[in-house]
PDB file of C-alpha atoms in Angstrom:
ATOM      1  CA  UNK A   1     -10.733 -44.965  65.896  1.00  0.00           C
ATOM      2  CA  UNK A   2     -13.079 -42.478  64.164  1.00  0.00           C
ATOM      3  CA  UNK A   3     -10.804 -39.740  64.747  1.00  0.00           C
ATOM      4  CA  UNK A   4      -8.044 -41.866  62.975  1.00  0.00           C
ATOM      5  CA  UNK A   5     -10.783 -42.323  59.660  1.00  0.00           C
ATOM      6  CA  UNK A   6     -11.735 -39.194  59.492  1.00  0.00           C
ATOM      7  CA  UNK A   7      -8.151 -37.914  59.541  1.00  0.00           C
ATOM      8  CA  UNK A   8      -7.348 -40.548  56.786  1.00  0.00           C
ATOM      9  CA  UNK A   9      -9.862 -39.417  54.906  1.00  0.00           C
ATOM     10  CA  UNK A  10      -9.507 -35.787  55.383  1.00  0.00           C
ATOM     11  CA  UNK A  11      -5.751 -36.474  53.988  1.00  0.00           C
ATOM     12  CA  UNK A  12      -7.040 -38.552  51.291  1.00  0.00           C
ATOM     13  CA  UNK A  13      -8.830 -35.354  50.022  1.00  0.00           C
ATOM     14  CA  UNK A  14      -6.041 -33.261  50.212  1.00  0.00           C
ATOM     15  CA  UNK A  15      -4.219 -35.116  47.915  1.00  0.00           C
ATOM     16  CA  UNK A  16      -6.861 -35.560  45.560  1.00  0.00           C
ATOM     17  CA  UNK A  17      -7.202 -31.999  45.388  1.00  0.00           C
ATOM     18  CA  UNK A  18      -5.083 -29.992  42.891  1.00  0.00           C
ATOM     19  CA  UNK A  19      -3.092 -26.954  44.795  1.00  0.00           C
ATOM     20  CA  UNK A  20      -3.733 -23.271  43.080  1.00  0.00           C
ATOM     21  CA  UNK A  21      -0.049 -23.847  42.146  1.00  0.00           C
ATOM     22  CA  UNK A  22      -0.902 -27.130  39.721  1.00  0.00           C
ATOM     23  CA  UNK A  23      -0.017 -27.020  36.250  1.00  0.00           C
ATOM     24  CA  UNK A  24      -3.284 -28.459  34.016  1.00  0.00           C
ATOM     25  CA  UNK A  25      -2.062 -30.243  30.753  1.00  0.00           C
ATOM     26  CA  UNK A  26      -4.154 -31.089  27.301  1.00  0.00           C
ATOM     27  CA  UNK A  27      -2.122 -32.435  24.729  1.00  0.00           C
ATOM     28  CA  UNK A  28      -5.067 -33.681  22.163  1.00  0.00           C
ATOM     29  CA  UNK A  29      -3.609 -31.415  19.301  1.00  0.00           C
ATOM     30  CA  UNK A  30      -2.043 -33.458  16.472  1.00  0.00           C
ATOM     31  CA  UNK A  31      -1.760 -33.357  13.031  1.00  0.00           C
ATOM     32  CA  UNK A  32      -0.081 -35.272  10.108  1.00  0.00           C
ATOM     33  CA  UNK A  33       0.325 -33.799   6.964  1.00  0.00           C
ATOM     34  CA  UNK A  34       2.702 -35.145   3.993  1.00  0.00           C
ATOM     35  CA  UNK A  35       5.112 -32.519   1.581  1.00  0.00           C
ATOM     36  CA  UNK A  36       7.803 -32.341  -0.787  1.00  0.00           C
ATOM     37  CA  UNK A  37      11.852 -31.820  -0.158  1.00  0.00           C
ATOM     38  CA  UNK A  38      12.301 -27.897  -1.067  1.00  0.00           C
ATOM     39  CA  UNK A  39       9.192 -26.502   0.393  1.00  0.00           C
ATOM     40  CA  UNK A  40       8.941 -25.266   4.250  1.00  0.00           C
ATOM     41  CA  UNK A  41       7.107 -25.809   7.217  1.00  0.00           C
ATOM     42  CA  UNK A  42       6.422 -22.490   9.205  1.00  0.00           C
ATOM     43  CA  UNK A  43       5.458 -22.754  13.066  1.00  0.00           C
ATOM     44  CA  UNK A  44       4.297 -19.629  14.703  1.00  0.00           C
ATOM     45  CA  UNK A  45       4.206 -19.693  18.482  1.00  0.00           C
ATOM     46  CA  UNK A  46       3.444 -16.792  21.231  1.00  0.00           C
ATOM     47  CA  UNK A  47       3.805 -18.421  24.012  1.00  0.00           C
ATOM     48  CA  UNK A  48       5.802 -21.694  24.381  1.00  0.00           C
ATOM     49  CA  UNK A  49       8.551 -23.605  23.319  1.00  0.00           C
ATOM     50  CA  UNK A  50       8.925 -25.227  19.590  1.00  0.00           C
ATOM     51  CA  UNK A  51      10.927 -28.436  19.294  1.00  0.00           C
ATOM     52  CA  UNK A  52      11.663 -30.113  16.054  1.00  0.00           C
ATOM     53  CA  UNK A  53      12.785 -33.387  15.323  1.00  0.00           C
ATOM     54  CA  UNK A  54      13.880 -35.640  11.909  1.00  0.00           C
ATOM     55  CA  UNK A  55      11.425 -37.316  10.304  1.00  0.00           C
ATOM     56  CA  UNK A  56      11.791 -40.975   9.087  1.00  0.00           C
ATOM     57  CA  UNK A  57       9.651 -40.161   5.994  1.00  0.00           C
ATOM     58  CA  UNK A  58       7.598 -37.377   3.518  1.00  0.00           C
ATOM     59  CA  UNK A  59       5.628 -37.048   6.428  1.00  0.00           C
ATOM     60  CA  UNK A  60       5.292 -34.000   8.561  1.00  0.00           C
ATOM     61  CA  UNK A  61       3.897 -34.390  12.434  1.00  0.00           C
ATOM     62  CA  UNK A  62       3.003 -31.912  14.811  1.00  0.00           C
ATOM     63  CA  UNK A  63       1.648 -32.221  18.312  1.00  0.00           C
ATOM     64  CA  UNK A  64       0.893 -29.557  20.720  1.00  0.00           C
ATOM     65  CA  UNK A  65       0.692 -29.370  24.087  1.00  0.00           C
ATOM     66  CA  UNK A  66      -1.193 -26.793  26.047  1.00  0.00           C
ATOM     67  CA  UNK A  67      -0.023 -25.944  29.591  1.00  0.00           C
ATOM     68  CA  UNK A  68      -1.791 -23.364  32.088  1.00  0.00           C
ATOM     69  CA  UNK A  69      -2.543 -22.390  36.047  1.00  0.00           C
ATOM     70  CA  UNK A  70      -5.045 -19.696  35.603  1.00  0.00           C
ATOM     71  CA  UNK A  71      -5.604 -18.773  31.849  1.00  0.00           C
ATOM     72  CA  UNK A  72      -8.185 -20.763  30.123  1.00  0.00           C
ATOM     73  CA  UNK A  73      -6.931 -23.303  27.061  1.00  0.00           C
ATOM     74  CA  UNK A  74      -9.797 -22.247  25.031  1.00  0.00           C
ATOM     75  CA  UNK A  75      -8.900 -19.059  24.275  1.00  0.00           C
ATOM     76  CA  UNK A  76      -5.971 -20.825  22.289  1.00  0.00           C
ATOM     77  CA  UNK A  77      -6.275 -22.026  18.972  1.00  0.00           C
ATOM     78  CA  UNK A  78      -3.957 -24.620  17.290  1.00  0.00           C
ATOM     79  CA  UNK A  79      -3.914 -24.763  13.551  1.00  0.00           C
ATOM     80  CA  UNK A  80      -1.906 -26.663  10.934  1.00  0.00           C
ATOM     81  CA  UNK A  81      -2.699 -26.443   7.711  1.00  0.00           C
ATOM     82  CA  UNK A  82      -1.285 -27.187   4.454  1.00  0.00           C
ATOM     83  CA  UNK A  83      -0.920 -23.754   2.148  1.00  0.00           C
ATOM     84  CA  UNK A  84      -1.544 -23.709  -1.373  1.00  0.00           C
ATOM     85  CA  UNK A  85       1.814 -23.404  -2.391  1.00  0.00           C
ATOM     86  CA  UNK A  86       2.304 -26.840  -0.454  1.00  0.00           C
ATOM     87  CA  UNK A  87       4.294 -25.756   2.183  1.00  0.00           C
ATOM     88  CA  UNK A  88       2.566 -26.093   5.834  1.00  0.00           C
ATOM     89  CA  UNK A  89       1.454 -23.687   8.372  1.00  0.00           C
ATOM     90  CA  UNK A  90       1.271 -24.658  11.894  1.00  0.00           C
ATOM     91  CA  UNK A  91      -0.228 -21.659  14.066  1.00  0.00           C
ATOM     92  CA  UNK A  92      -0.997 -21.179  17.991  1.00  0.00           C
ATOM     93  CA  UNK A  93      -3.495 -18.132  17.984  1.00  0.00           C
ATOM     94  CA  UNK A  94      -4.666 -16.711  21.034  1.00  0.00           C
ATOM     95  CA  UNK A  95      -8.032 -15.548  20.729  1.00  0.00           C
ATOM     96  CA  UNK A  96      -8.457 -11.718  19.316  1.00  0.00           C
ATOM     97  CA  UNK A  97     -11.051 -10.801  17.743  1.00  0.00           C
ATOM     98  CA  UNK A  98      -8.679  -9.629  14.744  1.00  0.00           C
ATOM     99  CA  UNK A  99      -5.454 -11.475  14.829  1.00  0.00           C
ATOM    100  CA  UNK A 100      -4.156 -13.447  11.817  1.00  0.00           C
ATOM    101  CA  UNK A 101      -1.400 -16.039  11.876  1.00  0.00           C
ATOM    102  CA  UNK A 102       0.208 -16.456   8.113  1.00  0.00           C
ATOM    103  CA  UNK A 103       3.882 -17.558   6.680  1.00  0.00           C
ATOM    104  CA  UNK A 104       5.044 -13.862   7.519  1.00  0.00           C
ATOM    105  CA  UNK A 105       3.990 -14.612  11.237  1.00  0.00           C
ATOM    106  CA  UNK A 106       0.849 -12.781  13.415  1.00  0.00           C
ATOM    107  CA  UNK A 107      -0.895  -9.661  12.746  1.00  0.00           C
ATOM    108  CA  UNK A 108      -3.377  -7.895  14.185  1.00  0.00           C
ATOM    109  CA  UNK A 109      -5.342  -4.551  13.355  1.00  0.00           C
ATOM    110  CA  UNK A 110      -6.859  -2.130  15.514  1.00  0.00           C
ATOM    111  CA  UNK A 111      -4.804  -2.258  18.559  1.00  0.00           C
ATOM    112  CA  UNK A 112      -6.363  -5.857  20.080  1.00  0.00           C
ATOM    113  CA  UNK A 113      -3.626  -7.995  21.789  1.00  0.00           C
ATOM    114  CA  UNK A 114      -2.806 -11.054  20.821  1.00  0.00           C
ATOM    115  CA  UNK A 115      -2.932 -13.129  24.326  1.00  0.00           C
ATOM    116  CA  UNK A 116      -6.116 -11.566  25.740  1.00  0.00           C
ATOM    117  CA  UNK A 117      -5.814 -10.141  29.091  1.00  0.00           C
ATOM    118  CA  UNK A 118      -2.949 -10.510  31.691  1.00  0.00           C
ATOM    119  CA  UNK A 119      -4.187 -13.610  33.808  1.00  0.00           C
ATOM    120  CA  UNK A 120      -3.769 -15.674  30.363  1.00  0.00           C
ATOM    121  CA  UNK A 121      -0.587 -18.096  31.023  1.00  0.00           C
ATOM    122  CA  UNK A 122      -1.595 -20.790  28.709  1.00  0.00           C
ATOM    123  CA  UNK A 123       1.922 -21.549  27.274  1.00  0.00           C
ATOM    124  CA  UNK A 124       1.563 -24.155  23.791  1.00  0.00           C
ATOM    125  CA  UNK A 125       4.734 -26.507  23.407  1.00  0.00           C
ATOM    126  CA  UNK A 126       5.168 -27.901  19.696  1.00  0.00           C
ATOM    127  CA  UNK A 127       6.937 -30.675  18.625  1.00  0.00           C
ATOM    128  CA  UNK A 128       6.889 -31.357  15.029  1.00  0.00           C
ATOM    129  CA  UNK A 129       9.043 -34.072  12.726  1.00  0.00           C
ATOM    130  CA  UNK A 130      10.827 -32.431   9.847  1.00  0.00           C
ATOM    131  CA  UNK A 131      10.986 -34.631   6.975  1.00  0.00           C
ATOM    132  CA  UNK A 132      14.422 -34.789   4.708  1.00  0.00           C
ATOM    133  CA  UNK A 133      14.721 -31.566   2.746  1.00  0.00           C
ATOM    134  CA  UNK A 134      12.370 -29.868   3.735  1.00  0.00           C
ATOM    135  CA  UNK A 135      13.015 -25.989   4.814  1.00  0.00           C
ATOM    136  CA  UNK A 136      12.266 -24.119   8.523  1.00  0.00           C
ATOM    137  CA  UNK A 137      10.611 -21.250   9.585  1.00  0.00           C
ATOM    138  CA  UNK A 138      10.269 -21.031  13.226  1.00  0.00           C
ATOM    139  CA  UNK A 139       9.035 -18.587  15.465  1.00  0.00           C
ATOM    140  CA  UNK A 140       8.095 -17.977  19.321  1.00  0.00           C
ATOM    141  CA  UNK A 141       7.822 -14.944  21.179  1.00  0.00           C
ATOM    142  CA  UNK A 142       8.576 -16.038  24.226  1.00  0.00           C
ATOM    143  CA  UNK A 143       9.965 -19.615  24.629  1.00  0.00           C
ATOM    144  CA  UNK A 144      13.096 -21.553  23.262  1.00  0.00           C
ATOM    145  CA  UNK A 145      13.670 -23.223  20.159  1.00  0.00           C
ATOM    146  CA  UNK A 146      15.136 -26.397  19.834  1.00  0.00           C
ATOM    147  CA  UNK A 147      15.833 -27.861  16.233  1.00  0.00           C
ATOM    148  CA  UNK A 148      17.794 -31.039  15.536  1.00  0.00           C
ATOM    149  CA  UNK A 149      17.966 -33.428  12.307  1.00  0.00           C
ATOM    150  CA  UNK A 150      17.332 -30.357   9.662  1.00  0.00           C
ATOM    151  CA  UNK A 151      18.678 -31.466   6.288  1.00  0.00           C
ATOM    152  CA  UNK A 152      17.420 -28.306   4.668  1.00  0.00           C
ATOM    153  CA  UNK A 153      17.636 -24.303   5.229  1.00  0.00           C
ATOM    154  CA  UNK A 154      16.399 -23.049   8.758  1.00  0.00           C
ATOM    155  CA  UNK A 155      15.119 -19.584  10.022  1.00  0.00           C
ATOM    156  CA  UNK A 156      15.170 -19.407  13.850  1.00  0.00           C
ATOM    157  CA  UNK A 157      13.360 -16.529  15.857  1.00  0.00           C
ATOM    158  CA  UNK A 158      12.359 -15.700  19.656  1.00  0.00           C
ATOM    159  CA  UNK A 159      12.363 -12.610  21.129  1.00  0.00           C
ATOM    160  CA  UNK A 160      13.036 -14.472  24.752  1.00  0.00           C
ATOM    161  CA  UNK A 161      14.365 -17.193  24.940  1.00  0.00           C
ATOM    162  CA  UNK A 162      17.267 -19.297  23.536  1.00  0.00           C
ATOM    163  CA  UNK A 163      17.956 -20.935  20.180  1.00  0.00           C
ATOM    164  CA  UNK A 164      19.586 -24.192  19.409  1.00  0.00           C
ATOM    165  CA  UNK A 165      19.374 -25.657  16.019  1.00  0.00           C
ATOM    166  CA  UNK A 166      21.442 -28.062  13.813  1.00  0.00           C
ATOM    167  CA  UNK A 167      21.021 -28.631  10.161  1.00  0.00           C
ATOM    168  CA  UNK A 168      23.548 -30.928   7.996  1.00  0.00           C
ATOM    169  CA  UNK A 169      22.147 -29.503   4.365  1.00  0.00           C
ATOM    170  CA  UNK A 170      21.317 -25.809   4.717  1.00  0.00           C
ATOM    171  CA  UNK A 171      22.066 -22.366   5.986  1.00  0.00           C
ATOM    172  CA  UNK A 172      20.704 -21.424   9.511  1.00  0.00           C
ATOM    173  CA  UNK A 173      19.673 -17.841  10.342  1.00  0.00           C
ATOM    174  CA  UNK A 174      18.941 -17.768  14.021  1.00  0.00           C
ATOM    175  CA  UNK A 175      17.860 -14.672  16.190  1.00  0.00           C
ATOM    176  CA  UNK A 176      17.035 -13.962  19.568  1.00  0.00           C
ATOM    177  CA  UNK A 177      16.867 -10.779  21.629  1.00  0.00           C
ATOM    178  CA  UNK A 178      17.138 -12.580  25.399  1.00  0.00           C
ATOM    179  CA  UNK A 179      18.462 -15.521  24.820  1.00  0.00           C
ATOM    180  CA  UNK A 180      21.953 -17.365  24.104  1.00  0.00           C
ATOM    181  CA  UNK A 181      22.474 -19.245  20.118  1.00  0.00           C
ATOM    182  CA  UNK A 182      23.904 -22.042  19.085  1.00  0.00           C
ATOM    183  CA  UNK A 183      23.518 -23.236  15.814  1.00  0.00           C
ATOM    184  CA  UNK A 184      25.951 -26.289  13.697  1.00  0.00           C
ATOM    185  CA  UNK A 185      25.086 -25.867   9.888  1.00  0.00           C
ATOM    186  CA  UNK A 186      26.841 -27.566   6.565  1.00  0.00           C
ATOM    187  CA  UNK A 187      26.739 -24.043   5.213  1.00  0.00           C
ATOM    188  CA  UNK A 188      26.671 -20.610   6.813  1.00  0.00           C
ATOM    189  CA  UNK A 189      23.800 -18.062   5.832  1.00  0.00           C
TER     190      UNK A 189
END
């Protein structure tokens, strides 16, 4: 009979604990923000997937999730903010101790990378609600981008990974380098 606990229990444990193959979650990042029609959101992503969604009103939201095995969330960043020109900037920056995340995307000066060393797989997955009129600039490195209920014009851009985005009142521009496109527009730009 002790045999038979201890076995229970040793099983118990095993279950309890995570395997080095686990996938940790945080998804505490959100943000609300409101804006006009005619002005733009612009989501900047390195790592991760950006999904966007209709809006029911003048009210932009963003969450974020962070996923990782081995890289360590803190060294990610997540940023919204709105700019002075009223348009909002919603920005996953990887710690380096010179990188810059802006409308025009990242930079960074004197050769640091932007996703600091090579064991760092934190990915960051955004969703954010796109109100009526109200313009697109997306961007990921490496992840897809998914884009449905746009009324206004939409930029698209990953360098791996594919693109699908739908707007009924603008132009779409959508680029990839590994990855397939499809894009429905009212108008094409």
């Amino acid at each position: 009979m002790r045999i038979l606990q201890l076995m229970a229990a040793g099983a118990a444990l095993a279950l309890a604990i995570p395997t080095a193959d686990a996938q940790e979650r945080d998804d505490s990042f959100k943000w609300t923000g409101g804006i006009e029609a005619g002005r733009t959101v612009y989501a900047r992503n390195l790592n991760g997937a950006i999904r966007v969604e209709s809006a029911a009103g003048m009210t932009v939201d963003v969450r974020a999730v962070k996923q990782w095995r081995r890289g360590d969330p803190k060294d990610v960043t997540i940023t919204a903010e709105k700019t002075s020109r009223g348009d909002i900037l919603v920005c996953a920056i990887w710690e380096g101790r010179r990188t810059r995340c802006d409308e025009d995307g990242y930079s960074s000066r004197g050769g640091d990378s932007w996703i600091k060393g090579r064991d760092n797989d934190v990915s960051v997955e955004f969703t954010i609600l796109l109100p009526k009129g109200v313009k697109l600039d997306a961007s990921t490195v490496n992840g897809a981008l998914g884009i449905a209920g746009a009324t206004a014009a939409v930029k698209a851009h990953t360098v791996n990974g594919s693109i699908e985005a739908a707007s009924a009142g603008g132009p779409v521009i959508a680029k990839t380098v590994n990855g397939s496109i499809r894009v429905r527009a009212a108008t094409v730009g």
